[in-house]
Coordinates of N, CA and C in Angstrom, one line a residue:
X289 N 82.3 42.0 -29.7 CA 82.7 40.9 -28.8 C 81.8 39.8 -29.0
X290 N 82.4 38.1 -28.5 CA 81.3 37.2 -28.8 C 81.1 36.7 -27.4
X291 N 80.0 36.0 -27.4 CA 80.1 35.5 -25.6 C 80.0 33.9 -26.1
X292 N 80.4 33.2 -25.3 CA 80.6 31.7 -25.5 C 79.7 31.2 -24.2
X293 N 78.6 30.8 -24.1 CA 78.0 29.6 -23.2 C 78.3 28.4 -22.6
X294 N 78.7 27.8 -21.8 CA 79.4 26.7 -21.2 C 78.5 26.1 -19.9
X295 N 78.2 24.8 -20.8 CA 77.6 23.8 -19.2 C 78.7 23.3 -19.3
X296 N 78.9 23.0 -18.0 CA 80.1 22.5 -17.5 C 80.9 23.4 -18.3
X297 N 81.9 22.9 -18.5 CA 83.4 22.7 -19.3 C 82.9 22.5 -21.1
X298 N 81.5 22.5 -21.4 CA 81.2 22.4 -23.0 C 80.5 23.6 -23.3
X299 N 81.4 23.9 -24.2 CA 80.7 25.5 -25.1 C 79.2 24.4 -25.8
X300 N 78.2 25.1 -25.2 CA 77.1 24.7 -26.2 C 76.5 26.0 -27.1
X301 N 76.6 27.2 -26.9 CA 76.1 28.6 -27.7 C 77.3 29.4 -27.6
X302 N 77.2 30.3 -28.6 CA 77.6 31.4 -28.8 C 77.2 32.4 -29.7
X303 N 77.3 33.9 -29.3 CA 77.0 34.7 -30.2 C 77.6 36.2 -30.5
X304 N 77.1 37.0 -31.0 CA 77.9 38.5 -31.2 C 76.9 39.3 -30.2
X305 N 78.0 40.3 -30.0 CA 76.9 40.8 -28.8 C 77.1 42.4 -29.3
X306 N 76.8 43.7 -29.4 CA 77.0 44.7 -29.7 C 77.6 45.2 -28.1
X307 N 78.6 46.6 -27.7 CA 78.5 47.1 -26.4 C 77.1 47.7 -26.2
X308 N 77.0 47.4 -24.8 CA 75.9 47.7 -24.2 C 74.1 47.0 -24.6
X309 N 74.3 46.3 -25.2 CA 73.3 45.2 -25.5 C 73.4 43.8 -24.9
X310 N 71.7 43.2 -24.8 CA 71.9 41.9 -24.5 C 72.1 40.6 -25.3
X311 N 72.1 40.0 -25.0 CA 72.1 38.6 -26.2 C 71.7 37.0 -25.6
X312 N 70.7 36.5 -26.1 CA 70.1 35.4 -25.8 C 70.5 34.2 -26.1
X313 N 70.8 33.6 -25.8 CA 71.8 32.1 -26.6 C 70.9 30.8 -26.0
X314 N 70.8 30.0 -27.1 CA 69.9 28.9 -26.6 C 71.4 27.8 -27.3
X315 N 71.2 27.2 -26.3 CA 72.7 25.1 -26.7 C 72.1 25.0 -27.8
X316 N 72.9 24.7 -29.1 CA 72.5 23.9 -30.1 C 71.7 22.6 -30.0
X317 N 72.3 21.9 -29.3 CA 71.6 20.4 -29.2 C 70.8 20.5 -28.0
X318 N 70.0 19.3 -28.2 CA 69.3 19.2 -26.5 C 70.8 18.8 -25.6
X319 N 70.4 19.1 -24.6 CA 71.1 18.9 -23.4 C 70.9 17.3 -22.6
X320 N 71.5 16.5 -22.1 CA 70.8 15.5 -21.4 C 70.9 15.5 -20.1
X321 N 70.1 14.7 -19.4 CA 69.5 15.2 -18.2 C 70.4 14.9 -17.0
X322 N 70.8 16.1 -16.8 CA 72.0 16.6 -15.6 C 71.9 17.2 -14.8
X323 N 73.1 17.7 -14.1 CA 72.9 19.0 -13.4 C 74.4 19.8 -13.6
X324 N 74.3 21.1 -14.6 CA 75.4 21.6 -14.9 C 75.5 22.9 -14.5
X325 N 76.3 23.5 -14.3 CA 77.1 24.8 -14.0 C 77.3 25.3 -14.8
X326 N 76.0 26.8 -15.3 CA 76.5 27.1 -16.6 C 77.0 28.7 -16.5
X327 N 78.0 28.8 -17.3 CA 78.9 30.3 -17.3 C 78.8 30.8 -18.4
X328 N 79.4 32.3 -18.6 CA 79.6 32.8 -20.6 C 80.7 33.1 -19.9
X329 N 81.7 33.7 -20.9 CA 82.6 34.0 -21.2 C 82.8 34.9 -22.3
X330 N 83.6 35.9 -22.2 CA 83.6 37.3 -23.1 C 85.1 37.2 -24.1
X331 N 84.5 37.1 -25.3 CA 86.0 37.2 -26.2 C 85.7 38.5 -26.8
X332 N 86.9 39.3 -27.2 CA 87.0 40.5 -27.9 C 87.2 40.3 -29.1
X333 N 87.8 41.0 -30.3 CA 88.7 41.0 -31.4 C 89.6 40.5 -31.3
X334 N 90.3 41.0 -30.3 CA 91.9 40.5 -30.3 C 91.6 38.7 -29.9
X335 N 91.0 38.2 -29.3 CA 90.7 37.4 -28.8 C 91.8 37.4 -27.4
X336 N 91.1 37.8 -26.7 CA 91.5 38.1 -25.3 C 89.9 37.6 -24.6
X337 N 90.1 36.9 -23.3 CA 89.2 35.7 -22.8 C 88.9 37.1 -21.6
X338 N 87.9 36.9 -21.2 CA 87.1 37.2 -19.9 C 87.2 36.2 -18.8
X339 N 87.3 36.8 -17.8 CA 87.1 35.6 -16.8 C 85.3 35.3 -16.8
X340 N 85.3 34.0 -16.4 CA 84.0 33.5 -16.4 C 83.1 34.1 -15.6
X341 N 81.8 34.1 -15.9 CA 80.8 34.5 -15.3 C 80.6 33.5 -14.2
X342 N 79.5 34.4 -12.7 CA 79.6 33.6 -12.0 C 78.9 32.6 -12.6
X343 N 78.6 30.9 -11.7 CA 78.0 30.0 -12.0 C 76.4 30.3 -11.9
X344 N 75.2 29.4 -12.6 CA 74.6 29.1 -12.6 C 73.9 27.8 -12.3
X345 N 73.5 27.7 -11.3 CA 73.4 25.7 -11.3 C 71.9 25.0 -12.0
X346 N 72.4 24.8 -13.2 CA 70.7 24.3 -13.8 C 70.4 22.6 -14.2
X347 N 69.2 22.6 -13.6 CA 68.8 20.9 -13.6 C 68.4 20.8 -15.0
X348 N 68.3 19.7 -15.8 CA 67.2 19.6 -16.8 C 67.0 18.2 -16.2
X349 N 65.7 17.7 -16.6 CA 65.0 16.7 -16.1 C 63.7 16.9 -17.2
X350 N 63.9 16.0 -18.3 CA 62.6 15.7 -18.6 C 61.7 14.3 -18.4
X351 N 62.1 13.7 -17.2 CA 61.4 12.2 -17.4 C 60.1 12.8 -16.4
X352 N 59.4 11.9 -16.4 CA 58.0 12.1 -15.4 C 58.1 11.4 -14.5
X353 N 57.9 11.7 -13.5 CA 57.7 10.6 -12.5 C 56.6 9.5 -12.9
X354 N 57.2 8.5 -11.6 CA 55.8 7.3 -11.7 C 55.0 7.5 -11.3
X355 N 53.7 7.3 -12.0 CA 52.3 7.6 -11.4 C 52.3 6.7 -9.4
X356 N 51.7 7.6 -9.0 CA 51.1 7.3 -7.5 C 50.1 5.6 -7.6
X357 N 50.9 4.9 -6.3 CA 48.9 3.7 -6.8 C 48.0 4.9 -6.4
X358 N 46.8 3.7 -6.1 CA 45.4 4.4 -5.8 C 45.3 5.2 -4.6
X359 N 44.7 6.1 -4.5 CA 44.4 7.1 -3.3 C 43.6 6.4 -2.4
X360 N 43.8 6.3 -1.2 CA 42.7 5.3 -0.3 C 42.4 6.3 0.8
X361 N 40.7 6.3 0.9 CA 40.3 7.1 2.0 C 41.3 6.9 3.6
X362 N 41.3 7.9 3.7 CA 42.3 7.4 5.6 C 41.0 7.3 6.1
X363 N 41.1 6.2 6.9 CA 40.5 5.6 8.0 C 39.6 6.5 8.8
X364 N 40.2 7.8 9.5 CA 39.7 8.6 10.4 C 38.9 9.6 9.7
X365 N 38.4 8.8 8.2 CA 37.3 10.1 7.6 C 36.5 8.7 6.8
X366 N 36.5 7.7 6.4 CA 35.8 6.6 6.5 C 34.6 6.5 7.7
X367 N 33.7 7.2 7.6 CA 33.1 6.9 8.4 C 31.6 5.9 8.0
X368 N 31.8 5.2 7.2 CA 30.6 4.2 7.2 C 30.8 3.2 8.0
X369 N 29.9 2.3 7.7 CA 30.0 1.0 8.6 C 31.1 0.5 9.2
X370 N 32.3 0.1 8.4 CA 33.6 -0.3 8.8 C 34.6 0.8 8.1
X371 N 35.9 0.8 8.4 CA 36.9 2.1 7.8 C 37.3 1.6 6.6
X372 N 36.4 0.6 6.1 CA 37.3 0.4 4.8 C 36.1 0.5 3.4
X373 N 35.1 0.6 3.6 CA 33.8 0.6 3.1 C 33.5 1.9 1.9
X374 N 35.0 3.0 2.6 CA 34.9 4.1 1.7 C 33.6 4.6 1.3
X375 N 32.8 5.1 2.3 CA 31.5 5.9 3.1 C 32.0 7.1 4.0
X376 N 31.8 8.5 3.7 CA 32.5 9.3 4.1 C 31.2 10.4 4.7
X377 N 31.1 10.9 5.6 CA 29.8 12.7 5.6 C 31.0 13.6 5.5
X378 N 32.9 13.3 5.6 CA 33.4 14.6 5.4 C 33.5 15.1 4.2
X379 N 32.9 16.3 3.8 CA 33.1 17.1 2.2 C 34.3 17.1 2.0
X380 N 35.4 17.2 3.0 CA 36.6 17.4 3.1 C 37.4 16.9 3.7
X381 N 37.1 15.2 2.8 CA 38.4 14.1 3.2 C 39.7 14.4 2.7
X382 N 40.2 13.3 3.8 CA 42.0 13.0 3.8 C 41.8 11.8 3.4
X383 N 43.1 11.5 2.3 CA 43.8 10.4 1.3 C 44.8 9.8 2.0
X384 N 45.4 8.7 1.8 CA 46.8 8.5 2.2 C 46.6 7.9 0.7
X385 N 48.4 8.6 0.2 CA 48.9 8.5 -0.8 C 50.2 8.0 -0.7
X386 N 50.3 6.7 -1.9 CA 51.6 5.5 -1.7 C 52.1 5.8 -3.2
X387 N 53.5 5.0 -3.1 CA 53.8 5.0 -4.4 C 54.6 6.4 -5.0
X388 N 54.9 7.5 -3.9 CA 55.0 8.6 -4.2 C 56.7 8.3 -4.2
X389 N 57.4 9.0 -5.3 CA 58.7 9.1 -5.8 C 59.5 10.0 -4.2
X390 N 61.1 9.4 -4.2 CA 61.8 10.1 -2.8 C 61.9 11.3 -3.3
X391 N 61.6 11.8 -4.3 CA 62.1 13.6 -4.7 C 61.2 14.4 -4.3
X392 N 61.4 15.3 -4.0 CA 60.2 16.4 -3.5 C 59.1 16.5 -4.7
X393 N 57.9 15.7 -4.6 CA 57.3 16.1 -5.9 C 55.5 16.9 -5.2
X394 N 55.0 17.5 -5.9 CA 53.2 17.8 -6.0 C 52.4 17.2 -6.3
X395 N 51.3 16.7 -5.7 CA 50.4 16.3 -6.8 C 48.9 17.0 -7.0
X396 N 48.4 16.4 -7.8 CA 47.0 16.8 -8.0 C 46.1 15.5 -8.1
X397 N 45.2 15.6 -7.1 CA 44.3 15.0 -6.5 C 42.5 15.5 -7.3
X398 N 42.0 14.3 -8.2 CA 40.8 14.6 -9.2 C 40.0 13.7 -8.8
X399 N 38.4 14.4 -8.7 CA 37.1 13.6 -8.5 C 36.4 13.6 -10.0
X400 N 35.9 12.5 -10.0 CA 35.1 12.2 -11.4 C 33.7 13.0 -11.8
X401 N 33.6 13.7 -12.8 CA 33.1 14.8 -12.5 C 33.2 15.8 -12.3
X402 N 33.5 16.3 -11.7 CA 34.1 17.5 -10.8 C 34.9 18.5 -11.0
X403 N 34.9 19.6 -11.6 CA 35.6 20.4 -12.4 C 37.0 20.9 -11.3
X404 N 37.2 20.5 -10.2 CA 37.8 21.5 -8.8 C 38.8 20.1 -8.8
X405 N 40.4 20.3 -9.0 CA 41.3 19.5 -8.3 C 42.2 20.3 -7.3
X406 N 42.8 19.6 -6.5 CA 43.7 20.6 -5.3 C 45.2 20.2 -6.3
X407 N 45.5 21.9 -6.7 CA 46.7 22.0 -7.4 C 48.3 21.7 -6.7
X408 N 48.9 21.1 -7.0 CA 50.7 21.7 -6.0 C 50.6 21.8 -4.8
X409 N 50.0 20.5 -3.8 CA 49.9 20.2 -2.6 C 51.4 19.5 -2.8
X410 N 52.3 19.9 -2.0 CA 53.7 19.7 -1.6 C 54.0 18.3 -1.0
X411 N 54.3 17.3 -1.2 CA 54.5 16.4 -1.0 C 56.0 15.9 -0.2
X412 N 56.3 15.3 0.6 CA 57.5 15.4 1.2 C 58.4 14.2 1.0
X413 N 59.4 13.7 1.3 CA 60.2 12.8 0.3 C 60.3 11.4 0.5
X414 N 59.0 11.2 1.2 CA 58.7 10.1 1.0 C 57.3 8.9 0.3
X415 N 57.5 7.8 0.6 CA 56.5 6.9 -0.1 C 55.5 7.1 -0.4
X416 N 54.9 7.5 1.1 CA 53.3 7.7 1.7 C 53.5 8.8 2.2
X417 N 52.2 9.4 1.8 CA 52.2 10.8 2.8 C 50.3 10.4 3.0
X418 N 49.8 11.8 3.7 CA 48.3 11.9 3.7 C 47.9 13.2 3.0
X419 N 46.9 13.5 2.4 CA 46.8 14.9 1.9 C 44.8 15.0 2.0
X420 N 44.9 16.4 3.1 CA 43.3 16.7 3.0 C 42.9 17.3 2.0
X421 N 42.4 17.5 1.4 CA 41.6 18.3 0.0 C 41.3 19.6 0.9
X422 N 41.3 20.4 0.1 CA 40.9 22.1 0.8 C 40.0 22.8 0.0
X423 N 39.4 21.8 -0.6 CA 37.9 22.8 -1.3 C 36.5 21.3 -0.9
X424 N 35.5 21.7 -0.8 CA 34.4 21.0 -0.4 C 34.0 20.4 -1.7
X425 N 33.6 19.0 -1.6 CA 33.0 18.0 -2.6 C 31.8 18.1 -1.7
X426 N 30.8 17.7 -3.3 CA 29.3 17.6 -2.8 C 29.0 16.1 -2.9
X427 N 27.9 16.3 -2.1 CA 27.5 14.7 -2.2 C 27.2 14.0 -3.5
X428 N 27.9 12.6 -3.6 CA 28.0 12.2 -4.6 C 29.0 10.7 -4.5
X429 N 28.8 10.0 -5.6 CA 29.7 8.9 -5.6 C 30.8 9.3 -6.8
X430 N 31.9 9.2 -6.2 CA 33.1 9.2 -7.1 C 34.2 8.5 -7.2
X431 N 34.9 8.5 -8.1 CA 36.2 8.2 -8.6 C 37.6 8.9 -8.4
X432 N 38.6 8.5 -7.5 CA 39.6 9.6 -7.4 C 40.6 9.2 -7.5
X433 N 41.5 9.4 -8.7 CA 42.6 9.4 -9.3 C 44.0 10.5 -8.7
X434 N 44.9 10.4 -8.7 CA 46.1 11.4 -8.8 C 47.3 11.2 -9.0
X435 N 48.2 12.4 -9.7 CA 49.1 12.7 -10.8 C 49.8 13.2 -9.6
X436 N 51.6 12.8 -10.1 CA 52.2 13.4 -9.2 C 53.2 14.1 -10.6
X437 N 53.7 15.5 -9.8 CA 54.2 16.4 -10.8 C 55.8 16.7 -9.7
X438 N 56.8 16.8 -10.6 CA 57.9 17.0 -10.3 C 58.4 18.2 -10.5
X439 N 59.8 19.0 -9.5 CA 60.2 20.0 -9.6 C 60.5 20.7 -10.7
X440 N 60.2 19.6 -11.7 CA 60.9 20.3 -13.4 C 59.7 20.5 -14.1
X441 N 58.2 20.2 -13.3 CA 56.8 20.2 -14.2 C 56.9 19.0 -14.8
X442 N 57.4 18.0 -14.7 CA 57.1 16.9 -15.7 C 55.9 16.0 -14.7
X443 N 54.9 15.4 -15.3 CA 53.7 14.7 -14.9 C 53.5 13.6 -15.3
X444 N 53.0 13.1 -14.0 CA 52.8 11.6 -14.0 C 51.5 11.0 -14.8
X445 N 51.8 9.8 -15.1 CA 50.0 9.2 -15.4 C 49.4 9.7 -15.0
X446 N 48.3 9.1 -14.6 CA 47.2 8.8 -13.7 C 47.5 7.5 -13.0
X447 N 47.2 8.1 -11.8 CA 47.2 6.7 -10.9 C 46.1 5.7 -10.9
X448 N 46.0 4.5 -10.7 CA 44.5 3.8 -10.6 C 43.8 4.8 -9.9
X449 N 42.1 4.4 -10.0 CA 41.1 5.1 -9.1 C 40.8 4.2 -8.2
X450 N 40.3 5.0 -7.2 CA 39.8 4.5 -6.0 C 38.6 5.0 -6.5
X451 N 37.8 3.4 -6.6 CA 36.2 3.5 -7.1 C 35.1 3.8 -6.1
X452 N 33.9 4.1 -6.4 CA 33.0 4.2 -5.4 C 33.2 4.7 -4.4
X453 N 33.8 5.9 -3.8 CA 33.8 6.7 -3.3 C 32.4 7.7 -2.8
X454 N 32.3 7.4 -1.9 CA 30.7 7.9 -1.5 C 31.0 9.3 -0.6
X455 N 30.6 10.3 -0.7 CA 30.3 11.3 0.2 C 28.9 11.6 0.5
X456 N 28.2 11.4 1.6 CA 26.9 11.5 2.0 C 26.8 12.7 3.3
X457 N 26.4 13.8 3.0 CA 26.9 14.6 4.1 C 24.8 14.8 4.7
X458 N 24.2 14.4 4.1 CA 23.0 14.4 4.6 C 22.3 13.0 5.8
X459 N 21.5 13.6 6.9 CA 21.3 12.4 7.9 C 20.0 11.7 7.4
X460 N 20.1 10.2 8.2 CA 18.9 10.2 8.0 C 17.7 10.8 8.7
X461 N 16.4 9.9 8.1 CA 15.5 10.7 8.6 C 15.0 10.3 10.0
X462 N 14.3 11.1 10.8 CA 14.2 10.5 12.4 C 13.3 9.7 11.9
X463 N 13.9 8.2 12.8 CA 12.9 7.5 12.9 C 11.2 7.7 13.7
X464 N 10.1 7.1 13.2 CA 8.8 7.5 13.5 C 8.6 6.2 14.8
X465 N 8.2 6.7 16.1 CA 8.0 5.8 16.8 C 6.9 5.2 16.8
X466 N 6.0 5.6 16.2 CA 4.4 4.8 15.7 C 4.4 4.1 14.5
X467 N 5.7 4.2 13.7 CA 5.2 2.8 12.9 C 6.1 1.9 13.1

């Protein structure tokens, strides 16, 4: 018997199958980026047709999304002088993130330096979202860039950095009332 492969309504593979064996079929050509319903279908010798397999509904998608702009401290973890000064004591700031694609996409959020990014934080389908980081940064001045990744794994640039980034989680020292 042979089985015939079909996105949509186009045979893209076929092959020989032995009874009781499997068989792997990969489309001859690349595919372009759709969303198709793909079936086999069973021919015999005689050539007598099978009814079609149920469907399968498969995306291909290889473009990347648009990189995110810059990540900007939110306000309510800006705690230096003014909220925009980007001076922070939280180890474990929140970002507001713009620029984000309407598709459900992830991103990954990178400090300069810093070997630890927060992987496949779920983004929701819109512009701007906010996203807290869930592992602790140490004190330090940094750079924080982020990549937004789509449901097909395709990845973005890099987004500009948000420079100078300060985390200071140490106080000062008490002042001395004698001098």
């Amino acid at each position: 018997d042979s089985v015939l492969l079909r996105f949509n309504s186009d045979i893209v593979a076929s092959g020989i199958v032995a009874t009781g064996t499997s068989l792997m079929l990969t489309p001859s050509d690349d595919q372009p980026e759709n969303t198709y319903s793909v079936t086999a279908i069973a021919i015999d010798l005689a050539g007598n047709l099978s009814n079609a397999s149920s469907a399968l509904t498969v995306r291909i998608d290889t473009t990347a999304p648009n990189p995110p702009l810059a990540p900007d401290l939110l306000a309510a973890d800006d705690t230096g002088f003014d909220d925009t000064d980007n001076y922070t004591k939280n180890p474990q700031p929140s970002f507001i993130l713009t620029g984000l694609s309407s598709t459900l996409d992830s991103v990954e959020i990178y400090f300069s330096g810093y070997s630890q990014s927060r992987k496949n934080a779920v983004i929701s389908y819109i512009n701007t979202d906010t996203l807290q980081i869930d592992f602790t940064v140490q004190a330090s001045t940094y750079s924080v860039t982020v990549v937004a990744i789509d449901s097909a794994g395709n990845v973005s640039s890099t987004s500009p950095a948000l420079n100078n980034l300060i985390i200071d989680v140490t106080a000062p020292a008490t002042p001395d009332r004698d001098r």
